[in-house]
């Protein structure tokens, strides 16, 4: 149950695209199509942005997209906006009804 | 509107106990798996435990097995986390979250309750 690996930070200018990687193992990310992503603003609860690798809940802008290749999942934010500045966490199902989160990535809008 | 409201956090000494509660409204609580997720100060998220709709199945992260117990009361639309033998490393904001049927994502979250373990 080791945390998934994410870059500590990524940044981009408004309108640009940024991609956050999330690396696990064949026991979690690589073993299931059950990766989710969460956005967390300071002092707030996390918010679900992507589930099942690439599905968006109702109300989440289509600027947010997810993908997976092997043991690495990715979240891409296109057309970066000021309100996208936040911490982002990936999460993967890890079998036997357990889950493991990523280390978290701070997105900065320059 | 879905609402999850945690309570019961506070300051407790190492080795002590605490019981967290989560009151749910705005959805059919008895139809959902539920989970606890925690976040140590300045750190990332950590899944702690989850419980099946009828309470018949419960799962825990290794670090809390034997010390924490998750439970629910569907008649009261409430989720609980009994925490015993608390350690300094259990200090965190504890969130309750509604959970997908495959236990693969957490769709609604409460605002969290802070647990501080310190002498």
XYZ file of N, CA and C in Angstrom:
687
model
N 0.824 -1.210 0.000
C 0.000 0.000 0.000
C 0.860 1.262 0.000
N 1.824 1.320 -0.906
C 2.654 2.512 -1.043
C 1.924 3.540 -1.889
N 2.096 4.819 -1.533
C 1.449 5.897 -2.264
C 1.898 5.913 -3.722
N 0.971 6.282 -4.591
C 1.298 6.450 -6.004
C 2.178 7.693 -6.152
N 3.025 7.698 -7.158
C 3.999 8.781 -7.331
C 3.497 9.849 -8.297
N 3.446 11.076 -7.808
C 3.078 12.226 -8.632
C 4.182 13.271 -8.554
N 4.310 14.125 -9.565
C 5.277 15.227 -9.464
C 4.810 16.178 -8.371
N 5.769 16.779 -7.698
C 5.407 17.664 -6.588
C 4.640 18.886 -7.071
N 5.033 19.389 -8.247
C 4.379 20.595 -8.762
C 4.457 20.660 -10.278
N 3.483 21.320 -10.866
C 3.484 21.660 -12.281
C 2.911 23.062 -12.399
N 3.275 23.747 -13.473
C 2.763 25.103 -13.650
C 2.538 25.396 -15.120
N 1.697 26.402 -15.362
C 1.421 26.813 -16.733
C 0.740 28.160 -16.742
N 0.786 28.812 -17.861
C 0.130 30.107 -18.025
C -1.330 29.897 -18.386
N -2.157 30.900 -18.139
C -3.579 30.780 -18.523
C -3.721 30.426 -19.996
N -4.595 29.465 -20.262
C -4.824 29.042 -21.633
C -3.958 27.875 -22.071
N -2.861 27.633 -21.363
C -1.993 26.507 -21.690
C -2.554 25.203 -21.151
N -1.889 24.111 -21.512
C -2.253 22.791 -20.991
C -1.160 22.279 -20.060
N -1.580 21.585 -19.007
C -0.628 20.925 -18.128
C -1.070 19.479 -17.941
N -0.105 18.607 -17.751
C -0.396 17.189 -17.531
C 0.278 16.727 -16.261
N -0.479 16.013 -15.437
C 0.024 15.476 -14.177
C 0.086 13.957 -14.310
N 1.222 13.383 -14.004
C 1.359 11.925 -14.078
C 1.136 11.296 -12.704
N 0.803 10.027 -12.733
C 0.505 9.277 -11.515
C 0.997 7.848 -11.748
N 2.100 7.493 -11.127
C 2.730 6.204 -11.395
C 2.549 5.235 -10.243
N 2.050 4.067 -10.576
C 1.862 3.018 -9.576
C 2.516 1.736 -10.016
N 1.835 0.640 -9.753
C 2.352 -0.680 -10.101
C 1.254 -1.498 -10.777
N 1.599 -2.715 -11.131
C 0.620 -3.607 -11.739
C -0.442 -4.061 -10.733
N -0.199 -3.779 -9.447
C -1.162 -4.149 -8.406
C -2.207 -3.078 -8.168
N -1.991 -1.919 -8.734
C -2.978 -0.849 -8.574
C -3.287 -0.208 -9.927
N -2.582 0.856 -10.290
C -2.900 1.577 -11.533
C -2.927 0.635 -12.745
N -1.912 -0.183 -12.879
C -1.807 -1.041 -14.049
C -2.758 -2.221 -14.058
N -3.319 -2.544 -12.908
C -4.144 -3.731 -12.811
C -5.628 -3.507 -12.999
N -6.045 -2.256 -12.932
C -7.478 -1.953 -13.007
C -7.710 -0.646 -13.760
N -8.840 -0.525 -14.398
C -9.224 0.755 -15.015
C -10.058 1.552 -14.022
N -9.498 1.711 -12.835
C -10.189 2.361 -11.733
C -9.300 3.439 -11.119
N -8.938 4.433 -11.935
C -8.170 5.572 -11.453
C -9.091 6.781 -11.380
N -8.994 7.507 -10.281
C -9.783 8.731 -10.115
C -8.851 9.880 -9.756
N -9.337 11.084 -9.977
C -8.560 12.297 -9.703
C -9.405 13.265 -8.880
N -8.747 13.959 -7.943
C -9.417 14.880 -7.031
C -8.703 16.219 -7.022
N -9.492 17.277 -6.996
C -8.989 18.642 -6.885
C -9.241 19.118 -5.459
N -8.239 19.739 -4.853
C -8.401 20.246 -3.496
C -7.841 21.660 -3.383
N -8.726 22.607 -3.123
C -8.286 23.968 -2.840
C -7.930 24.069 -1.366
N -7.060 25.020 -1.001
C -6.600 25.146 0.387
C -7.755 25.240 1.371
N -7.711 24.396 2.394
C -8.718 24.418 3.438
C -10.061 23.823 3.064
N -10.137 23.246 1.882
C -11.399 22.682 1.404
C -11.314 21.170 1.274
N -12.483 20.541 1.150
C -12.532 19.105 0.928
C -12.173 18.790 -0.522
N -11.635 17.614 -0.766
C -11.371 17.203 -2.144
C -12.659 17.122 -2.958
N -12.508 17.292 -4.275
C -13.637 17.211 -5.202
C -13.281 16.230 -6.317
N -14.176 15.316 -6.601
C -13.957 14.345 -7.674
C -13.981 15.033 -9.026
N -12.913 14.817 -9.825
C -12.818 15.436 -11.145
C -12.881 14.408 -12.272
N -12.312 13.235 -12.045
C -12.268 12.169 -13.050
C -12.428 10.839 -12.309
N -13.174 9.913 -12.898
C -13.253 8.571 -12.333
C -13.165 7.531 -13.444
N -12.855 6.321 -13.070
C -12.690 5.232 -14.030
C -11.788 5.663 -15.189
N -10.660 6.233 -14.847
C -9.582 6.684 -15.751
C -9.921 7.947 -16.521
N -11.103 7.978 -17.159
C -11.338 9.081 -18.101
C -12.762 9.642 -18.085
N -13.579 9.227 -17.142
C -14.960 9.711 -17.094
C -15.063 10.958 -16.214
N -15.873 11.903 -16.659
C -16.067 13.144 -15.908
C -17.431 13.157 -15.238
N -17.477 13.453 -13.940
C -18.791 13.607 -13.280
C -19.514 14.817 -13.864
N -20.815 14.821 -13.716
C -21.601 15.963 -14.152
C -21.103 17.241 -13.482
N -20.945 18.286 -14.294
C -20.524 19.568 -13.754
C -19.040 19.848 -13.842
N -18.243 18.842 -14.119
C -16.796 19.051 -14.269
C -16.521 19.492 -15.714
N -15.809 20.602 -15.886
C -15.555 21.105 -17.240
C -14.797 20.091 -18.097
N -15.083 20.113 -19.403
C -14.414 19.159 -20.287
C -12.948 19.533 -20.548
N -12.475 20.592 -19.889
C -11.044 20.922 -19.942
C -10.211 19.875 -19.189
N -10.884 19.150 -18.337
C -10.222 18.108 -17.553
C -10.412 16.747 -18.239
N -9.297 16.073 -18.482
C -9.379 14.762 -19.119
C -8.369 13.812 -18.492
N -8.685 12.536 -18.531
C -7.818 11.531 -17.940
C -7.488 10.427 -18.909
N -6.347 9.784 -18.684
C -5.927 8.674 -19.520
C -5.018 7.763 -18.705
N -4.690 6.611 -19.285
C -3.802 5.662 -18.610
C -3.043 4.843 -19.628
N -1.780 4.584 -19.315
C -0.971 3.689 -20.128
C -0.096 2.865 -19.191
N -0.323 1.580 -19.184
C 0.445 0.722 -18.294
C 0.223 1.082 -16.833
N 1.306 1.315 -16.112
C 1.213 1.632 -14.685
C 1.131 3.128 -14.396
N 0.968 3.935 -15.438
C 0.924 5.390 -15.256
C -0.380 5.976 -15.796
N -1.037 6.737 -14.924
C -2.233 7.474 -15.323
C -1.875 8.950 -15.437
N -2.696 9.694 -16.170
C -2.430 11.117 -16.365
C -3.711 11.925 -16.325
N -3.573 13.129 -15.788
C -4.658 14.114 -15.813
C -4.161 15.300 -16.613
N -4.922 15.707 -17.610
C -4.579 16.875 -18.409
C -5.614 17.955 -18.194
N -5.121 19.152 -17.937
C -5.998 20.315 -17.837
C -5.676 21.191 -19.041
N -6.651 21.327 -19.941
C -6.466 22.156 -21.136
C -7.083 23.520 -20.906
N -6.523 24.538 -21.552
C -7.077 25.877 -21.365
C -7.068 26.278 -19.903
N -5.914 26.196 -19.293
C -5.737 26.439 -17.856
C -6.366 27.769 -17.435
N -7.093 27.733 -16.319
C -7.711 28.937 -15.794
C -7.238 29.184 -14.364
N -7.377 30.410 -13.912
C -6.896 30.788 -12.581
C -7.494 29.905 -11.492
N -8.760 29.539 -11.641
C -9.425 28.741 -10.602
C -8.968 27.284 -10.582
N -8.149 26.904 -11.554
C -7.622 25.538 -11.563
C -6.425 25.394 -10.629
N -5.924 26.513 -10.117
C -4.796 26.441 -9.185
C -5.250 25.752 -7.902
N -4.648 24.609 -7.623
C -5.066 23.760 -6.509
C -4.116 22.573 -6.412
N -4.349 21.738 -5.414
C -3.652 20.460 -5.312
C -4.504 19.390 -5.992
N -3.825 18.468 -6.670
C -4.524 17.387 -7.359
C -3.962 16.049 -6.898
N -4.868 15.128 -6.620
C -4.483 13.796 -6.164
C -5.090 12.726 -7.074
N -4.275 11.764 -7.450
C -4.818 10.595 -8.121
C -5.122 9.543 -7.064
N -5.922 8.576 -7.444
C -6.282 7.487 -6.548
C -6.547 6.256 -7.407
N -6.103 5.119 -6.954
C -6.351 3.888 -7.687
C -6.926 2.817 -6.782
N -7.818 2.019 -7.336
C -8.244 0.805 -6.669
C -7.030 -0.114 -6.598
N -6.876 -0.788 -5.454
C -5.687 -1.626 -5.265
C -6.058 -3.063 -4.916
N -7.280 -3.449 -5.248
C -7.720 -4.811 -4.984
C -8.266 -4.992 -3.587
N -9.057 -6.013 -3.410
C -9.622 -6.358 -2.088
C -10.296 -5.169 -1.407
N -10.989 -4.375 -2.196
C -11.764 -3.230 -1.699
C -10.894 -2.197 -0.975
N -9.648 -2.065 -1.405
C -8.766 -1.041 -0.846
C -8.402 -0.030 -1.921
N -7.972 1.148 -1.497
C -7.594 2.220 -2.406
C -6.276 2.823 -1.968
N -5.560 3.398 -2.927
C -4.313 4.074 -2.606
C -4.282 5.408 -3.357
N -3.910 6.466 -2.644
C -3.828 7.799 -3.224
C -2.412 8.096 -3.701
N -2.324 9.099 -4.548
C -1.032 9.602 -4.983
C -0.484 10.607 -3.980
N 0.746 11.005 -4.209
C 1.436 11.917 -3.296
C 0.967 13.358 -3.423
N 0.269 13.667 -4.499
C -0.285 14.996 -4.683
C 0.591 15.910 -5.521
N -0.058 16.755 -6.314
C 0.636 17.707 -7.190
C 0.026 19.089 -7.043
N 0.872 20.068 -6.820
C 0.389 21.449 -6.747
C 0.431 22.049 -8.148
N -0.710 22.490 -8.628
C -0.786 23.161 -9.928
C -0.802 24.669 -9.692
N 0.154 25.350 -10.322
C 0.263 26.802 -10.220
C -0.047 27.428 -11.566
N -0.929 28.414 -11.543
C -1.241 29.159 -12.766
C -0.419 30.437 -12.733
N 0.493 30.546 -13.674
C 1.458 31.661 -13.675
C 0.810 33.000 -14.023
N -29.711 18.079 -2.233
C -28.272 18.322 -2.198
C -27.598 17.343 -1.226
N -26.562 16.698 -1.699
C -25.828 15.762 -0.847
C -25.059 16.530 0.227
N -25.212 16.086 1.462
C -24.446 16.688 2.565
C -23.869 15.587 3.438
N -22.596 15.753 3.778
C -21.918 14.870 4.720
C -21.264 15.767 5.756
N -21.628 15.574 7.011
C -21.142 16.439 8.079
C -20.477 15.601 9.164
N -19.158 15.759 9.266
C -18.397 15.024 10.268
C -18.375 15.767 11.600
N -18.218 15.007 12.663
C -18.087 15.585 14.000
C -17.327 14.600 14.881
N -16.920 15.090 16.056
C -16.270 14.208 17.018
C -14.774 14.359 17.121
N -14.183 15.188 16.273
C -12.749 15.384 16.343
C -12.352 16.182 17.583
N -11.054 16.222 17.839
C -10.558 16.967 18.981
C -9.163 16.547 19.374
N -8.736 17.013 20.536
C -7.406 16.695 21.059
C -7.493 15.478 21.976
N -6.641 14.512 21.752
C -6.626 13.302 22.566
C -5.176 12.901 22.820
N -4.938 12.314 23.973
C -3.580 11.886 24.317
C -3.225 10.587 23.597
N -1.936 10.365 23.369
C -1.502 9.089 22.786
C -2.023 7.922 23.619
N -2.530 6.907 22.927
C -3.118 5.761 23.599
C -4.604 5.910 23.864
N -5.125 7.097 23.648
C -6.529 7.366 23.909
C -7.450 6.936 22.787
N -8.739 7.217 22.976
C -9.765 6.828 22.008
C -10.614 8.023 21.611
N -11.228 7.896 20.448
C -12.108 8.930 19.936
C -13.077 8.270 18.969
N -14.310 8.774 18.912
C -15.293 8.262 17.970
C -15.757 9.388 17.072
N -15.540 9.220 15.780
C -15.990 10.186 14.798
C -17.354 9.774 14.260
N -18.152 10.774 13.914
C -19.454 10.533 13.305
C -19.569 11.313 12.006
N -20.405 10.819 11.117
C -20.665 11.494 9.852
C -22.159 11.383 9.574
N -22.845 12.528 9.550
C -24.280 12.552 9.272
C -24.505 12.814 7.789
N -25.261 11.939 7.166
C -25.490 12.023 5.722
C -26.917 12.455 5.412
N -27.070 13.225 4.349
C -28.391 13.624 3.880
C -28.340 13.927 2.394
N -29.493 13.931 1.758
C -29.580 14.282 0.347
C -29.376 13.131 -0.619
N -29.176 11.932 -0.104
C -29.049 10.750 -0.959
C -29.465 9.530 -0.140
N -29.642 8.418 -0.820
C -30.066 7.196 -0.151
C -28.853 6.528 0.478
N -28.592 6.901 1.718
C -27.379 6.476 2.435
C -27.229 4.956 2.424
N -28.304 4.248 2.630
C -28.232 2.790 2.756
C -27.846 2.094 1.459
N -27.814 2.827 0.350
C -27.479 2.242 -0.950
C -26.013 2.398 -1.314
N -25.256 3.074 -0.464
C -23.870 3.399 -0.801
C -22.853 2.761 0.135
N -21.748 2.280 -0.468
C -20.555 2.076 0.320
C -20.165 3.452 0.871
N -19.486 3.439 2.026
C -18.990 4.680 2.625
C -17.545 4.468 3.076
N -16.802 5.571 3.115
C -15.376 5.483 3.447
C -14.942 6.619 4.360
N -13.830 6.396 5.028
C -13.104 7.442 5.737
C -11.758 7.631 5.042
N -11.409 8.882 4.808
C -10.123 9.255 4.206
C -9.514 10.324 5.112
N -8.224 10.267 5.353
C -7.623 11.258 6.234
C -6.493 12.005 5.546
N -6.145 13.142 6.132
C -5.079 13.984 5.577
C -4.316 14.622 6.735
N -3.098 14.169 6.946
C -2.245 14.756 7.974
C -1.918 16.202 7.598
N -1.646 17.044 8.564
C -1.368 18.460 8.281
C -0.268 18.642 7.248
N -0.587 19.338 6.172
C 0.384 19.601 5.117
C 0.763 18.400 4.273
N 0.041 17.295 4.438
C 0.360 16.058 3.719
C -0.747 15.673 2.750
N -0.578 14.512 2.125
C -1.538 14.044 1.136
C -2.680 13.254 1.744
N -3.558 12.802 0.865
C -4.722 12.026 1.271
C -4.355 10.564 1.494
N -5.027 9.928 2.444
C -4.813 8.505 2.719
C -6.165 7.849 2.980
N -6.488 6.836 2.181
C -7.690 6.057 2.429
C -7.506 5.288 3.746
N -8.540 5.304 4.589
C -8.444 4.676 5.910
C -9.282 3.406 6.006
N -10.556 3.496 5.605
C -11.444 2.345 5.762
C -12.689 2.540 4.914
N -13.350 1.426 4.598
C -14.654 1.524 3.952
C -15.575 0.423 4.453
N -16.865 0.607 4.187
C -17.882 -0.299 4.698
C -18.991 -0.462 3.669
N -19.426 -1.691 3.501
C -20.472 -2.016 2.553
C -21.820 -1.444 3.005
N -22.760 -1.425 2.080
C -24.057 -0.820 2.340
C -24.725 -1.364 3.613
N -24.683 -2.671 3.804
C -25.360 -3.268 4.960
C -24.423 -3.500 6.144
N -23.191 -3.031 6.039
C -22.232 -3.172 7.121
C -21.593 -4.544 7.225
N -21.861 -5.416 6.277
C -21.377 -6.795 6.374
C -19.909 -6.954 5.977
N -19.374 -5.988 5.271
C -17.972 -6.047 4.871
C -17.286 -4.733 5.236
N -16.086 -4.848 5.793
C -15.310 -3.682 6.215
C -13.857 -3.921 5.837
N -13.186 -2.885 5.373
C -11.799 -2.995 4.960
C -11.013 -1.811 5.505
N -9.728 -2.059 5.815
C -8.904 -1.046 6.472
C -7.514 -0.968 5.846
N -6.913 0.200 5.916
C -5.499 0.327 5.570
C -4.702 -0.379 6.680
N -3.585 -0.949 6.332
C -2.817 -1.757 7.287
C -2.486 -1.003 8.574
N -2.192 0.279 8.460
C -1.707 1.038 9.620
C -2.760 1.232 10.719
N -4.026 0.969 10.422
C -5.071 1.145 11.440
C -5.768 -0.165 11.811
N -5.410 -1.248 11.140
C -6.045 -2.532 11.444
C -5.845 -2.896 12.904
N -6.934 -3.328 13.540
C -6.878 -3.712 14.942
C -7.046 -2.546 15.898
N -6.989 -1.323 15.386
C -7.138 -0.135 16.245
C -8.396 0.670 15.914
N -8.751 0.728 14.636
C -9.919 1.497 14.196
C -11.034 0.533 13.782
N -12.285 0.979 14.000
C -13.440 0.204 13.566
C -14.437 1.126 12.877
N -14.768 0.799 11.645
C -15.771 1.554 10.910
C -17.124 0.874 11.108
N -18.173 1.682 11.227
C -19.520 1.132 11.376
C -20.521 2.126 10.819
N -21.747 1.702 10.700
C -22.789 2.582 10.178
C -24.128 2.235 10.800
N -25.033 3.203 10.793
C -26.413 3.005 11.238
C -27.303 3.572 10.138
N -27.816 2.710 9.290
C -28.609 3.173 8.153
C -29.915 3.828 8.597
N -30.432 3.456 9.745
C -31.662 4.076 10.246
C -31.435 5.530 10.626
N -30.185 5.832 10.984
C -29.837 7.207 11.371
C -29.031 7.923 10.293
N -28.855 7.278 9.143
C -28.057 7.861 8.051
C -26.699 8.345 8.564
N -26.054 7.500 9.319
C -24.803 7.898 9.962
C -23.699 6.874 9.798
N -22.496 7.398 9.677
C -21.268 6.609 9.552
C -20.399 6.938 10.764
N -19.655 5.944 11.234
C -18.829 6.147 12.427
C -17.421 5.608 12.210
N -16.487 6.143 12.994
C -15.131 5.587 13.035
C -14.684 5.598 14.492
N -14.601 4.420 15.089
C -14.086 4.290 16.449
C -12.582 4.131 16.363
N -11.866 5.038 16.998
C -10.407 5.035 16.928
C -9.837 4.788 18.322
N -9.141 3.686 18.478
C -8.513 3.323 19.755
C -6.997 3.318 19.610
N -6.308 3.298 20.746
C -4.834 3.244 20.763
C -4.237 4.273 19.807
N -4.715 5.488 19.919
C -4.301 6.523 18.983
C -2.832 6.882 19.136
N -2.221 7.189 18.007
C -0.801 7.540 17.937
C -0.651 8.940 17.350
N 0.499 9.523 17.551
C 0.754 10.860 17.011
C 0.548 10.881 15.494
N 0.919 9.793 14.844
C 0.813 9.744 13.375
C -0.639 9.616 12.886
N -1.587 9.486 13.793
C -2.998 9.486 13.412
C -3.556 10.907 13.350
N -2.758 11.881 13.736
C -3.177 13.286 13.667
C -3.479 13.663 12.223
N -4.702 14.114 11.964
C -5.131 14.396 10.590
C -6.537 14.973 10.593
N -6.905 15.528 9.458
C -8.313 15.817 9.190
C -8.909 14.544 8.622
N -10.026 14.114 9.190
C -10.708 12.903 8.757
C -11.960 13.292 7.979
N -12.026 12.792 6.737
C -13.171 13.047 5.872
C -13.998 11.769 5.727
N -15.312 11.917 5.731
C -16.139 10.794 5.293
C -16.512 11.068 3.843
N -16.695 9.995 3.088
C -16.971 10.130 1.662
C -17.876 9.005 1.181
N -18.843 9.364 0.351
C -19.649 8.327 -0.288
C -18.771 7.669 -1.349
N -18.986 6.399 -1.559
C -18.057 5.582 -2.343
C -18.815 4.787 -3.398
N -18.196 4.666 -4.563
C -18.823 3.935 -5.657
C -18.998 2.464 -5.301
N -19.872 1.802 -6.035
C -20.164 0.401 -5.745
C -18.964 -0.500 -5.972
N -18.032 -0.065 -6.808
C -16.806 -0.836 -7.038
C -15.699 -0.404 -6.083
N -16.023 0.540 -5.198
C -15.017 1.091 -4.287
C -13.845 1.690 -5.050
N -14.105 2.237 -6.228
C -13.012 2.776 -7.019
C -12.962 4.290 -7.046
N -13.972 4.965 -6.480
C -13.865 6.412 -6.354
C -14.797 6.926 -5.262
N -14.514 8.173 -4.848
C -15.239 8.815 -3.753
C -15.943 10.037 -4.330
N -17.261 9.976 -4.412
C -17.925 11.028 -5.178
C -18.351 12.240 -4.345
N -18.721 12.073 -3.105
C -19.061 13.228 -2.275
C -18.282 13.154 -0.968
N -17.829 14.323 -0.509
C -16.986 14.414 0.679
C -17.584 15.380 1.691
N -17.351 15.097 2.957
C -17.691 16.053 3.998
C -16.605 17.113 4.110
N -16.763 18.014 5.070
C -15.794 19.106 5.231
C -14.614 18.691 6.116
N -14.748 17.552 6.779
C -13.664 17.010 7.600
C -13.730 17.436 9.053
N -13.125 16.612 9.898
C -12.998 16.924 11.319
C -11.567 16.625 11.746
N -10.970 17.538 12.512
C -9.552 17.433 12.865
C -9.369 16.613 14.132
N -8.502 15.630 14.042
C -8.098 14.826 15.189
C -6.636 15.115 15.477
N -6.359 15.524 16.699
C -4.979 15.813 17.101
C -4.594 14.888 18.256
N -3.553 14.099 18.045
C -3.077 13.178 19.078
C -1.773 13.736 19.625
N -1.848 14.212 20.859
C -0.675 14.853 21.460
C -0.816 14.868 22.972
N 0.311 14.823 23.641
C 0.307 14.905 25.097
C 0.500 16.343 25.561
